[in-house]
Short mmCIF file of C-alpha atoms in Angstrom, two decimals:
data_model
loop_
_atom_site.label_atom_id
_atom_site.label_comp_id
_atom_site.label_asym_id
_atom_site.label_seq_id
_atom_site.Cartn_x
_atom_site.Cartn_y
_atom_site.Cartn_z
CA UNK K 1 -36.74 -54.90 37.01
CA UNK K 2 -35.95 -51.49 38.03
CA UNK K 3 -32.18 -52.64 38.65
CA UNK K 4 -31.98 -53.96 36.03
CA UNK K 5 -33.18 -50.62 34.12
CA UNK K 6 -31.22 -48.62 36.47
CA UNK K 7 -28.06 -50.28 35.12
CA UNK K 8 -29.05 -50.22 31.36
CA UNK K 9 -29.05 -46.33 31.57
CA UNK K 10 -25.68 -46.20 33.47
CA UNK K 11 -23.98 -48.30 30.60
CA UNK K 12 -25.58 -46.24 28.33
CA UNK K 13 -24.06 -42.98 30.03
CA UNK K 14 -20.91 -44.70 30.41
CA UNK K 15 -20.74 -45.45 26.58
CA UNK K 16 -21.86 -41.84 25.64
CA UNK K 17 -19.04 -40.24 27.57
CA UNK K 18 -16.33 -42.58 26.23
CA UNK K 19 -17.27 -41.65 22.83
CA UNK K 20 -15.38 -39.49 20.41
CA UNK K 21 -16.56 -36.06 20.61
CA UNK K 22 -15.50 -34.00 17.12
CA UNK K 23 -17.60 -31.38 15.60
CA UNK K 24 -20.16 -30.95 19.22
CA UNK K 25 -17.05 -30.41 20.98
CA UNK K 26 -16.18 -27.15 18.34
CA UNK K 27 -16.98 -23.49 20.47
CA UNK K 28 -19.91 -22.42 18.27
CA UNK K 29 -21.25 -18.82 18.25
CA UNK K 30 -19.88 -16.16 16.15
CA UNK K 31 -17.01 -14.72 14.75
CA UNK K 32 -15.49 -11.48 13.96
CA UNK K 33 -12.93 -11.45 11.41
CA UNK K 34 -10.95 -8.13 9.94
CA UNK K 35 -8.47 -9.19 7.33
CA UNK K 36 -6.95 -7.30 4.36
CA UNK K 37 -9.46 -7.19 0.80
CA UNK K 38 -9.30 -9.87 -1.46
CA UNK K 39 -7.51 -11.76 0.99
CA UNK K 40 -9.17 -15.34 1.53
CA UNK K 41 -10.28 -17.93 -0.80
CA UNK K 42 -13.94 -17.62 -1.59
CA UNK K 43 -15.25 -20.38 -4.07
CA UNK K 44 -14.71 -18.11 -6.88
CA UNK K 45 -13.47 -19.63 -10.31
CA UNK K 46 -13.85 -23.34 -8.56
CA UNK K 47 -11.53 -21.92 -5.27
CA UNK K 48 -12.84 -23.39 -2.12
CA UNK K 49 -14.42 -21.11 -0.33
CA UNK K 50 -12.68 -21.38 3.23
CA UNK K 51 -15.18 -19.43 4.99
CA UNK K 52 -17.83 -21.32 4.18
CA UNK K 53 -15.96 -24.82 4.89
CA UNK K 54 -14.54 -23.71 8.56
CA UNK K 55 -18.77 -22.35 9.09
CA UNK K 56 -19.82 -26.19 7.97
CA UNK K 57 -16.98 -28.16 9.75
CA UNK K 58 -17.68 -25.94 13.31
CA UNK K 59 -21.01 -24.72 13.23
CA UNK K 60 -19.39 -21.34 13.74
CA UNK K 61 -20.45 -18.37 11.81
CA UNK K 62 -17.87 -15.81 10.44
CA UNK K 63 -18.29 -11.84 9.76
CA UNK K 64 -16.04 -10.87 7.62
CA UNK K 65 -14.60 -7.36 7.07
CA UNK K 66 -12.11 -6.24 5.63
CA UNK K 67 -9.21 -2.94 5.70
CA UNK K 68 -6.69 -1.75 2.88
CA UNK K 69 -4.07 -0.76 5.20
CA UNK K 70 -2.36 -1.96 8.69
CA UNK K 71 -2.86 1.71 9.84
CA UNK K 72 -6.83 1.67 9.05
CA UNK K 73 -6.65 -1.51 11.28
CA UNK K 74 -5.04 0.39 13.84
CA UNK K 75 -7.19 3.03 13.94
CA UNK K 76 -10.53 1.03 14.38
CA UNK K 77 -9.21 -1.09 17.10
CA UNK K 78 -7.68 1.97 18.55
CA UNK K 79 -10.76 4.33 18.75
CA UNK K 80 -12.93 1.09 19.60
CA UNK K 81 -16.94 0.48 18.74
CA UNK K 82 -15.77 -2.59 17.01
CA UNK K 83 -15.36 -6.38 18.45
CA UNK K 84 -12.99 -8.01 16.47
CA UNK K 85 -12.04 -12.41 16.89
CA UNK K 86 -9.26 -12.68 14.54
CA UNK K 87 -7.10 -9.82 13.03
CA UNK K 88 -4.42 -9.94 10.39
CA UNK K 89 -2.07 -7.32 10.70
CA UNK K 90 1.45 -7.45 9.14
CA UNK K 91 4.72 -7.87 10.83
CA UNK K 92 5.52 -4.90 12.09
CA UNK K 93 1.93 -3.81 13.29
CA UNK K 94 1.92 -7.17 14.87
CA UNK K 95 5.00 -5.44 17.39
CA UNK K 96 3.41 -2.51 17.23
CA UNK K 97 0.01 -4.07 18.87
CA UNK K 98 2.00 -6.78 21.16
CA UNK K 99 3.80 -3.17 22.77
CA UNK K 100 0.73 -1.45 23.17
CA UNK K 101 -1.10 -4.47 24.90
CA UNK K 102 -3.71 -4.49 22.60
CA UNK K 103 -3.29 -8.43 21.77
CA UNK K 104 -4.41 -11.50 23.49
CA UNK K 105 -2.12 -14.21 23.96
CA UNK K 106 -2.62 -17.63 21.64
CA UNK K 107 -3.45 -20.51 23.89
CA UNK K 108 -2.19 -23.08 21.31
CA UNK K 109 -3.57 -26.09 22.95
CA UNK K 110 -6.41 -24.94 20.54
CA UNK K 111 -4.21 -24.49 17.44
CA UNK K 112 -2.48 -27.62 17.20
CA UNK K 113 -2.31 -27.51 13.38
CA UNK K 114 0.60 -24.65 14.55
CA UNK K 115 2.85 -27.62 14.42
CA UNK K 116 3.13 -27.72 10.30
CA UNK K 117 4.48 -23.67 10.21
CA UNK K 118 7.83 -23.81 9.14
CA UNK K 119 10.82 -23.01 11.38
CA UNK K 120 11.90 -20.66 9.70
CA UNK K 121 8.46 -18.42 10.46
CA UNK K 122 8.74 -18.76 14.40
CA UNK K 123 10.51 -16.85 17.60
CA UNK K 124 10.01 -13.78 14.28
CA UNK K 125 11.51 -10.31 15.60
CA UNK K 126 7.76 -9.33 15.73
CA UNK K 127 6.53 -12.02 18.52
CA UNK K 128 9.90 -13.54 19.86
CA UNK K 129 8.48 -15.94 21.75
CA UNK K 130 5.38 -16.96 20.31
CA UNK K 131 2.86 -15.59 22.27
CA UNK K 132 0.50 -13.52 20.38
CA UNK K 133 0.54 -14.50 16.34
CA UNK K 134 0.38 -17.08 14.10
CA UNK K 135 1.62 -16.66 10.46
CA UNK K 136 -1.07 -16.42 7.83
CA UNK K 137 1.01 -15.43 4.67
CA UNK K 138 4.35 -14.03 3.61
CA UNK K 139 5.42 -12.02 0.23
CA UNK K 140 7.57 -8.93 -0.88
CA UNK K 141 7.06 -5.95 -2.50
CA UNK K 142 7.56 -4.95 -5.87
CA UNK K 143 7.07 -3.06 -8.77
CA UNK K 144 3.78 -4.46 -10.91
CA UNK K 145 5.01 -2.57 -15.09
CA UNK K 146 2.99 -2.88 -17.95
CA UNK K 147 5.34 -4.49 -20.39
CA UNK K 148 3.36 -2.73 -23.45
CA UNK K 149 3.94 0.92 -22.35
CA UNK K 150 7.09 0.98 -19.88
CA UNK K 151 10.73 -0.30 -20.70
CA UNK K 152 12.20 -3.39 -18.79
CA UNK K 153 12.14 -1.80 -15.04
CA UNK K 154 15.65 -3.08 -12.71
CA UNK K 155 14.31 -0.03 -10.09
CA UNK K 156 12.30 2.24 -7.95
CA UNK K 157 13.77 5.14 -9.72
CA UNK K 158 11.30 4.17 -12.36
CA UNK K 159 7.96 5.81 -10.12
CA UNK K 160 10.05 9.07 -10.43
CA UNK K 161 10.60 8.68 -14.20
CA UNK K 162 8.90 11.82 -15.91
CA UNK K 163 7.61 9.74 -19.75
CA UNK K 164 4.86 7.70 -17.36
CA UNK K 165 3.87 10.80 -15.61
CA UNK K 166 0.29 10.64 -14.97
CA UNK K 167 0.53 6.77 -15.39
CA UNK K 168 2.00 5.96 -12.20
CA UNK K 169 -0.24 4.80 -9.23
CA UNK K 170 2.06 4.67 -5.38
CA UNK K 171 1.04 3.03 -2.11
CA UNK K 172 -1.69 5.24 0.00
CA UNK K 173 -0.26 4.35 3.16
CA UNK K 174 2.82 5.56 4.33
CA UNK K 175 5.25 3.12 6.18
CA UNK K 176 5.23 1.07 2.54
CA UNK K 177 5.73 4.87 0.89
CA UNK K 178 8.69 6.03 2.68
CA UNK K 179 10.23 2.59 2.22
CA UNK K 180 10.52 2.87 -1.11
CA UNK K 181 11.99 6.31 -1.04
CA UNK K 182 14.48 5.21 1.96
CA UNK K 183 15.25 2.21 -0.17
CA UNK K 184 16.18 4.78 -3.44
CA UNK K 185 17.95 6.95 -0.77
CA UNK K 186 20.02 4.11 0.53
CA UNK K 187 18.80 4.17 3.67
CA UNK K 188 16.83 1.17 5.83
CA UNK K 189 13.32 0.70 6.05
CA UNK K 190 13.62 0.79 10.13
CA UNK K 191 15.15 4.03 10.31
CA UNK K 192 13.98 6.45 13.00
CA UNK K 193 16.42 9.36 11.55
CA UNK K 194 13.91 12.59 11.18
CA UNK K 195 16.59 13.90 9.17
CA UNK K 196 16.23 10.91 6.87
CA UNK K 197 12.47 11.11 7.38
CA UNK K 198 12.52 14.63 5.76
CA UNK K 199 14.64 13.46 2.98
CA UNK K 200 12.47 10.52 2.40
CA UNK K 201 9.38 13.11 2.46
CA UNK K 202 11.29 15.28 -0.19
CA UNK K 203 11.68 12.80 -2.86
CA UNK K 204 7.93 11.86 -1.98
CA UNK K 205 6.62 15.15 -2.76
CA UNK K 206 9.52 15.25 -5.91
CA UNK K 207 7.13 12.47 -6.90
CA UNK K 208 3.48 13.75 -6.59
CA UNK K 209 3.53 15.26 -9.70
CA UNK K 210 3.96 12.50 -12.03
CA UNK K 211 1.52 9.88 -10.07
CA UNK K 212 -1.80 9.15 -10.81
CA UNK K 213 -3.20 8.19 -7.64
CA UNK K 214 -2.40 7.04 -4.28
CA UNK K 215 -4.17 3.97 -3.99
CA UNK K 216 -4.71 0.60 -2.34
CA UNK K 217 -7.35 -2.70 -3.97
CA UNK K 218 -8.10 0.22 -6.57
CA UNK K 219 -4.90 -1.06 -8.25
CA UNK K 220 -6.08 -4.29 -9.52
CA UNK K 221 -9.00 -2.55 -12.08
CA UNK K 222 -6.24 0.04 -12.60
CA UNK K 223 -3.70 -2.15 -13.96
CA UNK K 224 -5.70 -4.83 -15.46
CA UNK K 225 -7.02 -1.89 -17.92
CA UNK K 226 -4.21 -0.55 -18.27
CA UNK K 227 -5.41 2.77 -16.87
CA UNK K 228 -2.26 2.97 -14.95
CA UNK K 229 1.36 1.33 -16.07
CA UNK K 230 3.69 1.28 -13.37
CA UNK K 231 2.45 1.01 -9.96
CA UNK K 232 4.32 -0.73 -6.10
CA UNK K 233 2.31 -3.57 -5.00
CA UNK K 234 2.38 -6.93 -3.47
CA UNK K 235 3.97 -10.13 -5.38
CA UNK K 236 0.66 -12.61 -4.05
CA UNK K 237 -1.31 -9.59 -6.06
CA UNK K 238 0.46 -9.45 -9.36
CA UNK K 239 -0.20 -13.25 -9.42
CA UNK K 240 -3.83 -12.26 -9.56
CA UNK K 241 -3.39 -9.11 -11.99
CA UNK K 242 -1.39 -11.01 -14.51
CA UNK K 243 -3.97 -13.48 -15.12
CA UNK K 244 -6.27 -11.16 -16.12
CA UNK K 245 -3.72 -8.92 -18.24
CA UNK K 246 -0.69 -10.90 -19.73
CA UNK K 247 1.25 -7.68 -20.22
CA UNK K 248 2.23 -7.17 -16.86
CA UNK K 249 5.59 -7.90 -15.21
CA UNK K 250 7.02 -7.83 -11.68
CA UNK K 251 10.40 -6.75 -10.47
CA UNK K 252 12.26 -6.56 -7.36
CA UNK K 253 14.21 -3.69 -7.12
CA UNK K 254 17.86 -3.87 -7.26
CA UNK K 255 18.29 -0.84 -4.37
CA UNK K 256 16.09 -3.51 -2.20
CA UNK K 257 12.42 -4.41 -1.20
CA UNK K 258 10.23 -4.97 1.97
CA UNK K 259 9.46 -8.72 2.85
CA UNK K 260 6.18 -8.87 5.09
CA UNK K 261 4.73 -11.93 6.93
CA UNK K 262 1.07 -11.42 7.53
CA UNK K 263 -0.04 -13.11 11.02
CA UNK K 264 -3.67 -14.21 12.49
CA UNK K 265 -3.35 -12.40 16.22
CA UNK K 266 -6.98 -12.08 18.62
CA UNK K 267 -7.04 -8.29 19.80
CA UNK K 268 -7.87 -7.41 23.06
CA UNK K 269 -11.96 -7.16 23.64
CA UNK K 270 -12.19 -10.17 21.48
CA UNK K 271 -15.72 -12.18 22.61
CA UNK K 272 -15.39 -15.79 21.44
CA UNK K 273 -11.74 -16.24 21.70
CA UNK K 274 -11.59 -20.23 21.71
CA UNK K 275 -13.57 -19.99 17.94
CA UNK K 276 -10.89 -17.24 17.11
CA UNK K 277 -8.88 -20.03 17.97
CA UNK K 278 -10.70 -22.49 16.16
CA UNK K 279 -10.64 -20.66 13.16
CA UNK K 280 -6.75 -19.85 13.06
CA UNK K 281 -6.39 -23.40 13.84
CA UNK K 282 -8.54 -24.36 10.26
CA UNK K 283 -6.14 -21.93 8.27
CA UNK K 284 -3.08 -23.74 9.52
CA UNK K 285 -4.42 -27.11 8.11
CA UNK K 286 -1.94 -27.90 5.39
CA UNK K 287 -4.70 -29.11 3.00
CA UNK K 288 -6.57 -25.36 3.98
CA UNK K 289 -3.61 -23.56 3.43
CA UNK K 290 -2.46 -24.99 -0.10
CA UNK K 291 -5.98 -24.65 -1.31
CA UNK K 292 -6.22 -20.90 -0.07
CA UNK K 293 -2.79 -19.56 -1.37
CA UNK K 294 -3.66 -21.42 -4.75
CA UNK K 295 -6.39 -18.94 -4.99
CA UNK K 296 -4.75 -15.81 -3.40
CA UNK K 297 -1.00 -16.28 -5.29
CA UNK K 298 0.69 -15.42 -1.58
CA UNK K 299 3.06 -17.67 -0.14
CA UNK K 300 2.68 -19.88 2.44
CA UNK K 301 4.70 -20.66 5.60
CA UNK K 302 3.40 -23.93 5.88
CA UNK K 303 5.71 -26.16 3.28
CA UNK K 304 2.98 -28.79 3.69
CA UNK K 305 0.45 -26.79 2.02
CA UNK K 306 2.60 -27.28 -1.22
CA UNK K 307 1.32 -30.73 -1.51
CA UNK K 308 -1.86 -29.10 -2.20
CA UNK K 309 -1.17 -26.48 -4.55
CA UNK K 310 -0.75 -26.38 -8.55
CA UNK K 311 2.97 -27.20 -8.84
CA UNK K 312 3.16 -24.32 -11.17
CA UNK K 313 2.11 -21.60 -8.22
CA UNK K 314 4.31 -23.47 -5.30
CA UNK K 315 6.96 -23.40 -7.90
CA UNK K 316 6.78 -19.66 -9.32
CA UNK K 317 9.89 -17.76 -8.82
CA UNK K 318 7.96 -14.19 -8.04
CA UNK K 319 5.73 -16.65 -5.13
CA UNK K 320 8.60 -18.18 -3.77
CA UNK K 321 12.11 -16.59 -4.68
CA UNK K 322 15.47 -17.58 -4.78
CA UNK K 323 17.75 -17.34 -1.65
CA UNK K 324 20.43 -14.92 -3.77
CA UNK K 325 16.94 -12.41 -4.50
CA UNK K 326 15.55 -12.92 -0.80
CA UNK K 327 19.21 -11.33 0.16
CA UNK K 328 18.00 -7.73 -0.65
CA UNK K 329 15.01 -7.74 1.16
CA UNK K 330 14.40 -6.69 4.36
CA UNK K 331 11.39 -6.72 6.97
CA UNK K 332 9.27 -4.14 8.80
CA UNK K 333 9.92 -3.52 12.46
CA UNK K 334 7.97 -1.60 14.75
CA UNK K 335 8.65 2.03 15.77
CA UNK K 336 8.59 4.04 18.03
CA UNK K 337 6.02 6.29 18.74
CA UNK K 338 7.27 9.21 18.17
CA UNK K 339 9.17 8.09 14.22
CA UNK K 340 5.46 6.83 13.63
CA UNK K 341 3.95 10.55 14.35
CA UNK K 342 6.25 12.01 12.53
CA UNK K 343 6.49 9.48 9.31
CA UNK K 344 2.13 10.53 9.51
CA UNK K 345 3.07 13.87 9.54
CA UNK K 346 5.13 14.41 7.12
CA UNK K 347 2.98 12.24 4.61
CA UNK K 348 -0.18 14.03 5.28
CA UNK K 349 2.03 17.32 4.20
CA UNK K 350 3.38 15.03 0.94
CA UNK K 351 -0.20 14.34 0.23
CA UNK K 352 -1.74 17.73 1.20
CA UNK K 353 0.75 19.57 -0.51
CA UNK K 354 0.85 21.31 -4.27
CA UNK K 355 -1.46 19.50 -6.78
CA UNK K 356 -5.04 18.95 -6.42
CA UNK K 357 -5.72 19.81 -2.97
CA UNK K 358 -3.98 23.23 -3.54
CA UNK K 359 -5.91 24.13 -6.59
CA UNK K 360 -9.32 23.46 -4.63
CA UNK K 361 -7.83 25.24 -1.38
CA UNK K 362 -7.30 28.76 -3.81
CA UNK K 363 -10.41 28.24 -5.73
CA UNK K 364 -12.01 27.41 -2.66
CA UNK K 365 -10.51 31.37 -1.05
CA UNK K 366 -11.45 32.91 -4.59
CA UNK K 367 -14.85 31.84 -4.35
CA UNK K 368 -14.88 33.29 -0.95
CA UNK K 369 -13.34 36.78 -1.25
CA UNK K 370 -16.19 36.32 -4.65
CA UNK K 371 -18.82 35.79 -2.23
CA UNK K 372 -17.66 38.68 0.61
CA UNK K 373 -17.38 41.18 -1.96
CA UNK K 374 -20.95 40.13 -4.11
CA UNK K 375 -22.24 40.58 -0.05
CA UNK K 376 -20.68 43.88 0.86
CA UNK K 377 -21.19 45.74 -2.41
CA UNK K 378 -24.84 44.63 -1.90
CA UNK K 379 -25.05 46.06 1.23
CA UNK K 380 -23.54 49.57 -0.33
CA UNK K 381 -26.50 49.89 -2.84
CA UNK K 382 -29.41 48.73 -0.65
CA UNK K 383 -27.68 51.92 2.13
CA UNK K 384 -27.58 54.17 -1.16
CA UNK K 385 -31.19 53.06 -2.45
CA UNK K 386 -32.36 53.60 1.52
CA UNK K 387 -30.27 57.07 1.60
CA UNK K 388 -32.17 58.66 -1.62
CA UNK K 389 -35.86 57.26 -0.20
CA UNK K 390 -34.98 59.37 2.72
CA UNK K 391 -34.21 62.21 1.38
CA UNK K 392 -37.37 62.26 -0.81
CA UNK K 393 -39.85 62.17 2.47
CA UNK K 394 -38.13 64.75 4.37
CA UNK K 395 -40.63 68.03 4.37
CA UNK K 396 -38.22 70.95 2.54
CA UNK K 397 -36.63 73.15 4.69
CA UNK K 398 -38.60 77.01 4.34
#
């Protein structure tokens, strides 16, 4: 009898380890995610909300933060007191990171869905050999007009154009800044020149005077009511604006325009890399990815994902242009350390510079000199008022 039990519960092993193993076999845990705002489908207006479907298929929970800027990215994983899973940094912060060692590599035995990203998105300038990144999104840069208020736009020259002065918002970082002015100045978006730096920072500051604000997500409630007219911005984002304001257009600029691919990469300090891996792995399903970039307006690099998508977004010219239009773009690459200190430097003194902030700095020394002299002729009467008491309880001389 107990042989025979003895061999019941060794088939029963046996059977248990030759079955299928799917959603136990996931990492669990939790992640940390820092990705760009309004950057991931979230079950608004009937969207699927991706977060919550990669949480229910894993059993892995997601924090999610978000940055307006590669260089706020930077700067958090730089200074550290953050753990971050998953990161998505563009293009050329993705070099920028791989140089400084601040990446871990992929191991893609645990992102097999990698095989559906196009060709054409691999061995990129940014990660030659495929090591540390795995394309999320790609998209250019152009200019977002308000067809109501601001003539048919062909240009950048038209964020220097004096009549929408005080109706013009411009990027508030500065690598997509200067590129715009290097593009007007015929110049490449990869220079290191400081010569070329200065004249880029020149037509900047030639600028502050007729913009609005330097901003980043504030543009969407900007343009949508038509608080601002003419603002640089990403194409995947003016998909978004236009639906909620039918006025605005898009344009590519004839003098040229940044192209960006936006990749998934695990930073260094990570602490549940294989669900960082999990969860790159779930954006790269093709069914994932056409339902996300249906929401977001971005493009994707997985051609797949088109299957999925309303044929009117995978087919929209400012998603997905023509090959003639993609000519006259060009992409980020990283720099070197010493262009990037000096492109910082020279917009802090663009930003710093005339306007606002030197209004406040003189009011801000008037007040001050106010203030010193209020103090010191104060001081003059109370030694006066002290000076006559004295002399009234001094005995008289005889």
């Amino acid at each position: 009898m107990r042989k025979r039990l003895v061999t019941l519960l060794l088939t029963a092993l046996l059977v248990l380890a030759a079955w299928p193993i799917t959603a136990a076999a996931a990492p669990g845990g939790t992640i940390n995610v820092y990705n760009w705002g309004q950057y991931i489908s979230d079950g608004t207006d009937g969207s699927l909300d991706v977060i919550a479907a990669f949480e229910e298929e894993t059993g892995i929970k997601v924090n999610y933060v978000t940055f307006d800027s590669n260089e706020t990215m930077y700067t958090k994983l730089k200074t550290g007191g953050s753990s971050y899973d998953v990161i998505i940094p563009s293009d050329y912060m993705v070099g920028r990171l791989i140089a400084e060692d601040m990446l871990e590599p992929l191991n893609f035995d645990n992102i097999p869905n990698y095989q559906y990203v196009d060709d054409s998105f691999r061995n990129t300038a940014y990660d030659p050999a495929n090591r540390y990144s795995v394309p999320y999104t790609w998209g250019t840069v152009g200019l977002i007009y308000n067809s109501k208020y601001v003539d048919n736009v062909t240009g950048w020259s038209a964020l220097w154009d004096p009549q929408y002065a005080g109706k013009i918002l411009m990027f508030d970082n500065c690598r997509d800044a200067f590129a715009i002015a290097e593009l007007r100045l015929g110049y490449s978006i990869n220079s290191s020149d400081p010569a070329e730096y200065q004249e880029a920072a020149n037509l900047l500051q030639q600028q502050k005077p007729y913009v609005q604000q330097y901003v980043m997500d504030q543009i969407f409630s900007k343009m949508e009511r038509e608080e601002a007219w003419l603002a640089p911005y990403y194409a995947g984002d003016y998909l978004t604006m236009v639906e909620e304001n039918p006025d605005l257009s898009f344009c590519l600029p004839e003098e040229g325009f940044n192209m960006f691919i936006d990749a998934m990469c695990i930073p260094k300090g990570c602490t549940n890399k294989e669900g960082a891996e999990a969860f790159i792995n779930f954006l790269c399903d093709p069914e994932i990815s056409g339902r996300n970039m249906d929401y977001l307006g971005y493009s994707t690099p997985i051609s797949a994902a088109k299957a999925y998508m309303d044929p009117a977004v995978a087919n929209d010219p400012v998603a997905y242009p023509d090959a003639e239009t993609l000519s006259r773009g060009s992409s980020f690459l990283a720099l070197p350390t010493e262009s990037t200190q000096l492109m910082d430097s020279l917009w802090l003194t663009v930003k710093t510079a005339g306007g606002d902030t030197d209004f406040y700095l003189w009011s801000s020394a008037a007040v001050l000199i106010l203030v010193v002299g209020l103090l010191t002729i104060a001081k003059i009467r109370k030694k006066r008022r002290i000076a006559r008491r004295g002399c009234s309880r001094r005995p008289n001389n005889p």
